[in-house]
Coordinates of C-alpha atoms in Angstrom, one line a residue:
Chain A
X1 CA -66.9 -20.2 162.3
X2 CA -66.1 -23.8 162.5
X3 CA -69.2 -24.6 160.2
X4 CA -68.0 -22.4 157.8
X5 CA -64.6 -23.9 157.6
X6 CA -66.1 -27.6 157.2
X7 CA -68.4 -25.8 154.7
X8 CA -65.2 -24.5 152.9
X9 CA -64.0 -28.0 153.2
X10 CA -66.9 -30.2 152.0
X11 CA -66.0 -27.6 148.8
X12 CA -63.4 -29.7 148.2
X13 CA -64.9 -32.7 148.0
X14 CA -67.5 -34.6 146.0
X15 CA -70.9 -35.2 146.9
X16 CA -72.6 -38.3 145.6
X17 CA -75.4 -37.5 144.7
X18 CA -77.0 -40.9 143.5
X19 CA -75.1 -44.2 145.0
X20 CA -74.3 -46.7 142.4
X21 CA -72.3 -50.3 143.5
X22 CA -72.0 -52.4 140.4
X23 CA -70.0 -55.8 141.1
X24 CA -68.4 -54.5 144.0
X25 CA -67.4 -51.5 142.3
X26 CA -68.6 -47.4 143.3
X27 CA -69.5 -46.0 140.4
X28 CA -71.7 -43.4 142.2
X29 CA -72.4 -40.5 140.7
X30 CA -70.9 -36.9 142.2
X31 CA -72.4 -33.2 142.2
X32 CA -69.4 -32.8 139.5
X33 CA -71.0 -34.8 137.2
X34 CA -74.4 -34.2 137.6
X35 CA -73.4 -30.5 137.0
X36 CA -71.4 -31.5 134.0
X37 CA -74.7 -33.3 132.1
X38 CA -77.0 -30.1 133.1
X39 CA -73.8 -28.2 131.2
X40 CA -74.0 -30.7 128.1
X41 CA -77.5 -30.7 127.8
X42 CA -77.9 -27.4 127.6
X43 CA -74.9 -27.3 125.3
X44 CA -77.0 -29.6 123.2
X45 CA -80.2 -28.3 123.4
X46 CA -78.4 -25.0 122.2
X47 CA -76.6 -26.4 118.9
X48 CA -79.9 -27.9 118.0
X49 CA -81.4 -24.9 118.2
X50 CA -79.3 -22.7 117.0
X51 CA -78.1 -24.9 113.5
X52 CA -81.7 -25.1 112.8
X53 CA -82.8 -23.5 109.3
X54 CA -79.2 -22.5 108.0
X55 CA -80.3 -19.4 105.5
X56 CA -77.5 -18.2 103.4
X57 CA -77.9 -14.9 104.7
X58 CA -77.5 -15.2 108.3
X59 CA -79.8 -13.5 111.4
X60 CA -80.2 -13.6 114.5
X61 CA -79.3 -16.5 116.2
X62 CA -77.6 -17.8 113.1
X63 CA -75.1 -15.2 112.5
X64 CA -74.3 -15.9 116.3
X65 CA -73.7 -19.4 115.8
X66 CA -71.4 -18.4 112.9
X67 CA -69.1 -16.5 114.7
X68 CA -68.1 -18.9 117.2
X69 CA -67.8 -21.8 114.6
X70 CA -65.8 -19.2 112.8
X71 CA -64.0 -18.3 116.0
X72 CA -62.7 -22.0 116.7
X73 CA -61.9 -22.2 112.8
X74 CA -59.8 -19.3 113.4
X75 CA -58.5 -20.2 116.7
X76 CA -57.5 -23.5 115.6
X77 CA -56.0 -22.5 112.3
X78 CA -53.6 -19.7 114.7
X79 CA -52.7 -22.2 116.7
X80 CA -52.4 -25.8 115.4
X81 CA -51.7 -24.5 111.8
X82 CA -52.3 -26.1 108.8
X83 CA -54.0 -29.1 110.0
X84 CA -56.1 -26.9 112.4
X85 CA -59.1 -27.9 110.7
X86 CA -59.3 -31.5 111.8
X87 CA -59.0 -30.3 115.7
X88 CA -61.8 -27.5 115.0
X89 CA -64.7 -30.3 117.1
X90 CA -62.1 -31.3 120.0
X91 CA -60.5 -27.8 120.5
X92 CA -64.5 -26.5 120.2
X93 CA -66.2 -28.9 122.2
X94 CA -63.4 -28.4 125.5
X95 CA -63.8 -24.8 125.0
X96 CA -68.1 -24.8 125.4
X97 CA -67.4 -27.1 127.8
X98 CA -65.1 -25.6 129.8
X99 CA -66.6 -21.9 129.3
X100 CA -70.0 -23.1 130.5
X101 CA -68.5 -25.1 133.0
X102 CA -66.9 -22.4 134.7
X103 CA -69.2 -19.8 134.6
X104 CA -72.3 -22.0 135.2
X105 CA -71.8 -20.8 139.2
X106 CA -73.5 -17.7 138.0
X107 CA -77.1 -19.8 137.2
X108 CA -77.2 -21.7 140.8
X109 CA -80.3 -20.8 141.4
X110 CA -81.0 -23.9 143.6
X111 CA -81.4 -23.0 147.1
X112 CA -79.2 -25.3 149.8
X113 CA -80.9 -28.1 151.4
X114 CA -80.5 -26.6 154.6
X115 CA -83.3 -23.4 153.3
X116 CA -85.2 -25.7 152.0
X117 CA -85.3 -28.2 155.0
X118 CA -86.4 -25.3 157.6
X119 CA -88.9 -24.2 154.8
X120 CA -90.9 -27.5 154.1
X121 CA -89.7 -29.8 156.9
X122 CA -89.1 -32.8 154.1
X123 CA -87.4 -35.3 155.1
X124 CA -85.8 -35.3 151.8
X125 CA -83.9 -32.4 152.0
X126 CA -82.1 -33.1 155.0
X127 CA -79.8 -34.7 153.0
X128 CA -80.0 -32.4 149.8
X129 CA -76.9 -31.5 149.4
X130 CA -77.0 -30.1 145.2
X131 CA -75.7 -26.7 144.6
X132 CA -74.4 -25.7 141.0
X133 CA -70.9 -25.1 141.4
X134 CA -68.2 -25.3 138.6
X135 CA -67.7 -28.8 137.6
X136 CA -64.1 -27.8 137.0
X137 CA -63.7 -27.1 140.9
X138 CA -63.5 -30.7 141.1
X139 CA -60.0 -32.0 140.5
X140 CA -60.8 -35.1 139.5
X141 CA -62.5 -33.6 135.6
X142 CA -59.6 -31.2 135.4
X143 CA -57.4 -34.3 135.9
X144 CA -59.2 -36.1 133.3
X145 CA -60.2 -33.2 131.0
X146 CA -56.1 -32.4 131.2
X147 CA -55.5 -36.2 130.3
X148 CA -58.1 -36.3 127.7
X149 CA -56.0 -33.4 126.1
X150 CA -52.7 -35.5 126.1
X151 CA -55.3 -38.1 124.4
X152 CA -56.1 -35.9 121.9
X153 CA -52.3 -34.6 121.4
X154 CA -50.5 -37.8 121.2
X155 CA -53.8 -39.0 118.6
X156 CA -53.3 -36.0 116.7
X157 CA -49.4 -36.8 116.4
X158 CA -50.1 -40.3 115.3
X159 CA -52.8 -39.7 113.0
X160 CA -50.9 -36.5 111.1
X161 CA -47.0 -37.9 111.4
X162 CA -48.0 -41.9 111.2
X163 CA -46.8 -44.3 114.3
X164 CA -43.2 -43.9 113.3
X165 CA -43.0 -40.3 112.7
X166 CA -44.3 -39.3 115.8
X167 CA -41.9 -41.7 117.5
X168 CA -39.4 -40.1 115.7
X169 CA -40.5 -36.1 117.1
X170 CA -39.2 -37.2 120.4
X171 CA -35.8 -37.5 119.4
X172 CA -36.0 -34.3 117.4
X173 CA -34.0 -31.9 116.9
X174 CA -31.7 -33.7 119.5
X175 CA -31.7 -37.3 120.3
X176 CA -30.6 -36.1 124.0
X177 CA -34.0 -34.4 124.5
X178 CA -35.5 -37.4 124.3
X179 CA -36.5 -37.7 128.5
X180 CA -37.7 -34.0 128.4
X181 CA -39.8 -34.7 125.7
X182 CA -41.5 -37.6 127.3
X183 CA -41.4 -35.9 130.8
X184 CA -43.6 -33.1 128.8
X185 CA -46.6 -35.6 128.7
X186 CA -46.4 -35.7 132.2
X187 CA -45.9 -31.8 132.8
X188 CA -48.4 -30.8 130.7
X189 CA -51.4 -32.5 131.9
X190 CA -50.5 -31.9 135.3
X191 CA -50.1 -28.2 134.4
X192 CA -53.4 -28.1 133.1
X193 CA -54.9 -30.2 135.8
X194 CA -53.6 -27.9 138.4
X195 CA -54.4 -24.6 137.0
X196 CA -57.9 -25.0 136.1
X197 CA -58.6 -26.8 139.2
X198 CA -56.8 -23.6 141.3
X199 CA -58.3 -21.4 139.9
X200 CA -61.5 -22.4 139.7
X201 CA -61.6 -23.9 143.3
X202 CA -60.0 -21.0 144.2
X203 CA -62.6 -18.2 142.7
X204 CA -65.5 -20.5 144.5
X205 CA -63.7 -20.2 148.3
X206 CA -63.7 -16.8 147.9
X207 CA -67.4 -16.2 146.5
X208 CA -68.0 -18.3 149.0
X209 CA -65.8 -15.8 151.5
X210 CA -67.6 -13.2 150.1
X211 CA -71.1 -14.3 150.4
X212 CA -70.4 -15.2 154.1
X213 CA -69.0 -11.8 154.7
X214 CA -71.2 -8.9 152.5
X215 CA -73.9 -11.2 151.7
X216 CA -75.6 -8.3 149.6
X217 CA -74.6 -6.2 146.4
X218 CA -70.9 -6.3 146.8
X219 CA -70.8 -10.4 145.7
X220 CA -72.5 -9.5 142.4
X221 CA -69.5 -7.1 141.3
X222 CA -66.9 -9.3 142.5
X223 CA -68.8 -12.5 141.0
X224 CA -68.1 -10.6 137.3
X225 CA -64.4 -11.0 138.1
X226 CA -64.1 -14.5 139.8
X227 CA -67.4 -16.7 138.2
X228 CA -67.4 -14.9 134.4
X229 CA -63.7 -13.4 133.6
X230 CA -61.5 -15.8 135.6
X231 CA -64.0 -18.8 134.2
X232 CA -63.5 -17.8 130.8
X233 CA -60.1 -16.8 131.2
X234 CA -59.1 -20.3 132.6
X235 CA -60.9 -21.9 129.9
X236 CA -59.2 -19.9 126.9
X237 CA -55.9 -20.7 128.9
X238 CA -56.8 -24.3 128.6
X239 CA -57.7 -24.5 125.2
X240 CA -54.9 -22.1 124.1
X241 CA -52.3 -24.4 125.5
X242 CA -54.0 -27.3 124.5
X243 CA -54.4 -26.3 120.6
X244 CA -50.7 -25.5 121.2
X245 CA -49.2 -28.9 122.4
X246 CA -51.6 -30.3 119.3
X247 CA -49.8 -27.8 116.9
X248 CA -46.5 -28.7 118.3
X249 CA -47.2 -32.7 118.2
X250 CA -48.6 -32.2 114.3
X251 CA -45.7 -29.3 113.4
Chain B
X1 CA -56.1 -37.8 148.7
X2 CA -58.0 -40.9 148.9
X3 CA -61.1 -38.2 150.2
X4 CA -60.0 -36.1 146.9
X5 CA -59.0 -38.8 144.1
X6 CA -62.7 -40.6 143.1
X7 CA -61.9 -42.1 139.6
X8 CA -65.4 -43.0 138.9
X9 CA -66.0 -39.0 138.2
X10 CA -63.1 -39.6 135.8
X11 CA -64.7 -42.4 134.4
X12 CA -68.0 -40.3 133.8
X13 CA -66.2 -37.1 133.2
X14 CA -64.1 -38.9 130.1
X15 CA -67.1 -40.6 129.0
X16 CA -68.9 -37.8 129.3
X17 CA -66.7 -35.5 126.9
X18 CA -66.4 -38.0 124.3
X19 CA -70.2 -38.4 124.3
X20 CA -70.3 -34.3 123.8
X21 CA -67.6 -34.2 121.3
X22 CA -69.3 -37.0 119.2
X23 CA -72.7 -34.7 119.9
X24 CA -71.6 -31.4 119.0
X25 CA -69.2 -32.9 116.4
X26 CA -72.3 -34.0 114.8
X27 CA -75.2 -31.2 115.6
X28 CA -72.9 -28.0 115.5
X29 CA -69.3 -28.1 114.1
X30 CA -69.6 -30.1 111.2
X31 CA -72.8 -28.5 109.7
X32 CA -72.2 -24.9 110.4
X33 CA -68.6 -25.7 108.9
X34 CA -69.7 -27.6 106.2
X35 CA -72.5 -25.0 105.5
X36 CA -70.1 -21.6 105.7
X37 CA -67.5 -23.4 103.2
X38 CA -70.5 -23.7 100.8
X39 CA -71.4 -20.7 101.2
X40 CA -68.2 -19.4 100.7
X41 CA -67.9 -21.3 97.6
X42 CA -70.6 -20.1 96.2
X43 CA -69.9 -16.6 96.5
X44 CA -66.2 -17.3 95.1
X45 CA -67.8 -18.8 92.4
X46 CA -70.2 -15.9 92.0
X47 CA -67.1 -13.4 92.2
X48 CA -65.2 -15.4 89.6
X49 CA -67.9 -15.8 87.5
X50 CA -68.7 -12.0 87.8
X51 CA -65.1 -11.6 87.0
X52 CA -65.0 -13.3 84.1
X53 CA -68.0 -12.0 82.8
X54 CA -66.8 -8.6 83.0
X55 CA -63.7 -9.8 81.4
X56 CA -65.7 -11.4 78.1
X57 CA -67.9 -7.8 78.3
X58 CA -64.8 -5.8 78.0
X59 CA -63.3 -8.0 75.2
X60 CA -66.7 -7.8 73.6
X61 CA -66.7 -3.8 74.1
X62 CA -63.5 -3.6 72.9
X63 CA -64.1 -5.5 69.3
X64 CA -67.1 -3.8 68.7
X65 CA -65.1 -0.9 69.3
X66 CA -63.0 -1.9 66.5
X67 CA -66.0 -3.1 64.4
X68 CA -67.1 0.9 64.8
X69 CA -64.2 2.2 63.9
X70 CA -63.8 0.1 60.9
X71 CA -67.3 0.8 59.6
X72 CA -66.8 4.3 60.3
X73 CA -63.3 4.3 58.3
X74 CA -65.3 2.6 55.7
X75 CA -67.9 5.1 55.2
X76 CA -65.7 7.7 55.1
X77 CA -63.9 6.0 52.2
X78 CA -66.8 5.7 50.4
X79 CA -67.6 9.0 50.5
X80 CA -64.1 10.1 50.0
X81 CA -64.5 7.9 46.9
X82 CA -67.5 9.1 45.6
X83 CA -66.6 12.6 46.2
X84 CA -63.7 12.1 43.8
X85 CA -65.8 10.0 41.5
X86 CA -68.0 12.6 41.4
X87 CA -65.3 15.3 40.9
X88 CA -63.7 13.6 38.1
X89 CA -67.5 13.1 36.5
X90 CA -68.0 16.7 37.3
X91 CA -65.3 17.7 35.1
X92 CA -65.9 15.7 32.4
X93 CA -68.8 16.8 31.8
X94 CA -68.0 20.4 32.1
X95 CA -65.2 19.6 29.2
X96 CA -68.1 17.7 27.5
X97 CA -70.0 20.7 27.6
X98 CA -67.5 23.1 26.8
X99 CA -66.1 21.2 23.7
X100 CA -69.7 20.9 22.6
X101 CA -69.6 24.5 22.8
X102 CA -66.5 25.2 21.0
X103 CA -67.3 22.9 18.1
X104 CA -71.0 24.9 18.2
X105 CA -68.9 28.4 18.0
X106 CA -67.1 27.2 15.0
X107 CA -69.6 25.7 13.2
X108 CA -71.4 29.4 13.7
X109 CA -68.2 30.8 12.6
X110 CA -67.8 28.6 9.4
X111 CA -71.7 29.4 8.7
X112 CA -70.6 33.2 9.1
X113 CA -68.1 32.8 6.9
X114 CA -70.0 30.5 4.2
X115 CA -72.8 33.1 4.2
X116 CA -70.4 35.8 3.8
X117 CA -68.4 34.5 0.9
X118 CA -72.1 33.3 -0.7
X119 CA -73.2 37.1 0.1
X120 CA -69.9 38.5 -1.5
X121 CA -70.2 35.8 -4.2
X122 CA -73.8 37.4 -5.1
X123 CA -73.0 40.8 -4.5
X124 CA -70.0 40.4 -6.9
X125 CA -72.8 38.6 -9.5
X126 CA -75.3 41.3 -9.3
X127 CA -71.9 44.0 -9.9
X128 CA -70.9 42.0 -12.6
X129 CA -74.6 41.7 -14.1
X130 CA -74.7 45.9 -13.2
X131 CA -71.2 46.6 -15.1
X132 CA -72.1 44.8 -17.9
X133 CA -76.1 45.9 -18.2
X134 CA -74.3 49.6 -18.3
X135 CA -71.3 49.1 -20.2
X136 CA -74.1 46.9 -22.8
X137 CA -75.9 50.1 -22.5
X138 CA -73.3 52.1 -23.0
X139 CA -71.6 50.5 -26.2
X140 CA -76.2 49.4 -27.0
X141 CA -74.5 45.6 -28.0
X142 CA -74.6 42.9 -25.7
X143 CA -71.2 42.4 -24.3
X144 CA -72.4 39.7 -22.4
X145 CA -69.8 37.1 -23.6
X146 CA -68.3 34.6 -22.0
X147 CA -64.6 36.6 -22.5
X148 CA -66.4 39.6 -21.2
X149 CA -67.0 38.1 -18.0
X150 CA -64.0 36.7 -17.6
X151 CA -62.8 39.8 -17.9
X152 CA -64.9 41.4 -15.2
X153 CA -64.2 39.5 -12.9
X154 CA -60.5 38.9 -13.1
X155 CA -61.3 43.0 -12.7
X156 CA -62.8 42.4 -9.7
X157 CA -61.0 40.3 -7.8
X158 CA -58.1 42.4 -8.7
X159 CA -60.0 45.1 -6.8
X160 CA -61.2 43.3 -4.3
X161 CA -57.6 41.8 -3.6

């Protein structure tokens, strides 16, 4: 039981995966990231594949491609407005990010060091310790995915209202809701952060509660709820309020 | 938190969205947008161009409508016309042709009536020429004088009258 509980605990913290000290500095590299490039590359490997050949009429994998582009030009137009269509690449890439992110638990296909060590007997794998688990269970991306959004929010501001406009939207309608306004930059991403993080983190410790429990059948129902709906449903949440503070700043 | 908190993830995590944003910016929003807004220019294009060809089609339609109905009018009043050309010549000729007729029936009639007097004129000769071959007989001297004749026929005609 006490294995289990450090198990649940080394959940919440990063692995390094490869060790990097440049000038004194750690720059080494976590499972979270790791995890996030296997989630851009195949994002990557998918829009090349999928824009290739553009036919007027669309099929198959085209018309597919279609709809979501049409689904973030949609999305983005509900909820930033007018300018929507400038956000349409931010708003799209958090929200193929996120999505694949999140649900990417679903693929981990890798077994755990520990099989593999009693298995093979490699010295290698003693220390494997790689499983793909949701990037986003990692608080440090939400916390910079969440501050990348307030990037993006105050650089949509600036670039739609000009430096002095959007100086001027914090003392609008009411010059005395000036310290909520800039207290919002603060909310927000920490909002953001949080919840993602939560739930995500969340949805794994009890997979992982599951797994150790009914390790057959039972973890594949219940892995529909908390790896696929909560994941995507975290990661419209995100984007939703995201688009929203953009819409707001560019209003 | 220190455990928790590892700000080179942040550091790759930031990096590694802008990298992806520039990437999918480039590979998958901008063409497929770029591409559908074509595309759906073209087929407003198509639909207004369709449009206003339909629109020239019915304005065509519609004045060779007219043209139809003009030429049509017009035939008709050129047959109207000729009708009543024809009409009129119809009856001229018929007048033509009766006139003709009258002036034929007349010109009989004054032959009749030439003829007759020339028959009575002849017939009234051969009496007188009887009248006085008897009464010359009668009296055996020629009364055939000029007088005499005279006198017979003032007879006559007072018997005739």
């Amino acid at each position: 039981m006490e294995e289990f509980v450090n198990e649940l605990q080394g959940l919440m913290k990063s692995n390094k995966i490869i060790e990097i000290n440049l000038f004194g500095f750690d720059l080494s590299i976590t499972d979270s990231v790791v995890v996030m490039w296997i989630v851009m590359a195949i994002l990557i490997v998918l829009s090349v594949v999928f824009t290739r050949k553009l036919k007027t009429i669309p099929e198959g994998k085209q018309s597919i491609v279609e709809v979501i582009v049409e689904f973030f030009n949609n999305f983005a137009k509900d909820c930033v407005g007018e300018h929507g269509k400038l956000f349409v690449p931010y708003i799209g890439t958090i929200f193929l990010l996120l999505i694949v992110s999140n649900i990417i638990a679903v693929f981990n296909i890798i077994p755990s060091g520990e099989d593999l060590y009693n298995l093979t007997h490699w010295e290698f794998f003693e220390n494997w310790n790689f499983a793909i688990r949701p990037p986003t269970k990692d608080i440090n991306v939400t916390l910079t995915l969440a501050l990348m959004s307030m990037v993006a929010v105050i650089t949509a501001g600036i670039k739609v209202k000009k430096v002095s406009g959007w100086l001027k939207s914090f003392l609008e309608p009411e010059p005395l809701i000036l310290p909520f306004k800039i207290f919002d930059y603060f909310i927000r991403p920490v909002s953001l952060c949080f919840r993602m993080f939560g739930n995500i983190l969340g949805a794994v410790i009890i997979m992982e509660l599951i797994y150790f429990a009914f390790p057959a059948v039972l973890p594949g129902f219940l892995s529909i709820y908390f790896d696929l709906f909560d994941g995507i449903l975290q990661a419209y949440v995100f984007v939703f309020l995201t688009s929203l503070y953009i819409g707001e700043a560019v209003e | 938190m220190g455990g928790i908190l590892n700000i080179p993830t942040c550091i790759y995590t930031a990096l590694n969205l802008v990298v992806l944003y520039f990437i999918l910016k480039k590979l998958l929003f901008k063409p497929v947008s770029e591409f559908m807004e074509k595309r759906a220019n073209s087929i407003r294009e198509a639909i207004d161009k369709a449009e206003s060809d339909k629109l020239e089609a019915l304005e065509m339609k519609n004045k060779y409508d007219k043209e139809l109905k003009d030429v049509k009018d017009k035939a008709q009043k050129i047959i109207m016309e000729a009708q009543e050309k024809a009409q009129l010549e119809y009856e001229k000729i018929i007048q033509k042709a009766r006139d003709e007729a009258e002036k034929i029936m007349e010109e009989a009639d004054r032959e009749v009536e030439r003829q007759r007097i020339e028959n009575i004129k002849n017939v009234r000769e051969e009496i007188v020429n009887l009248a006085l071959e008897a009464a010359s007989k009668v009296i055996e001297c020629n009364m055939d004088t000029k007088e005499n004749r005279e006198l017979v026929n003032r007879f006559i005609d007072e018997r005739i009258a």
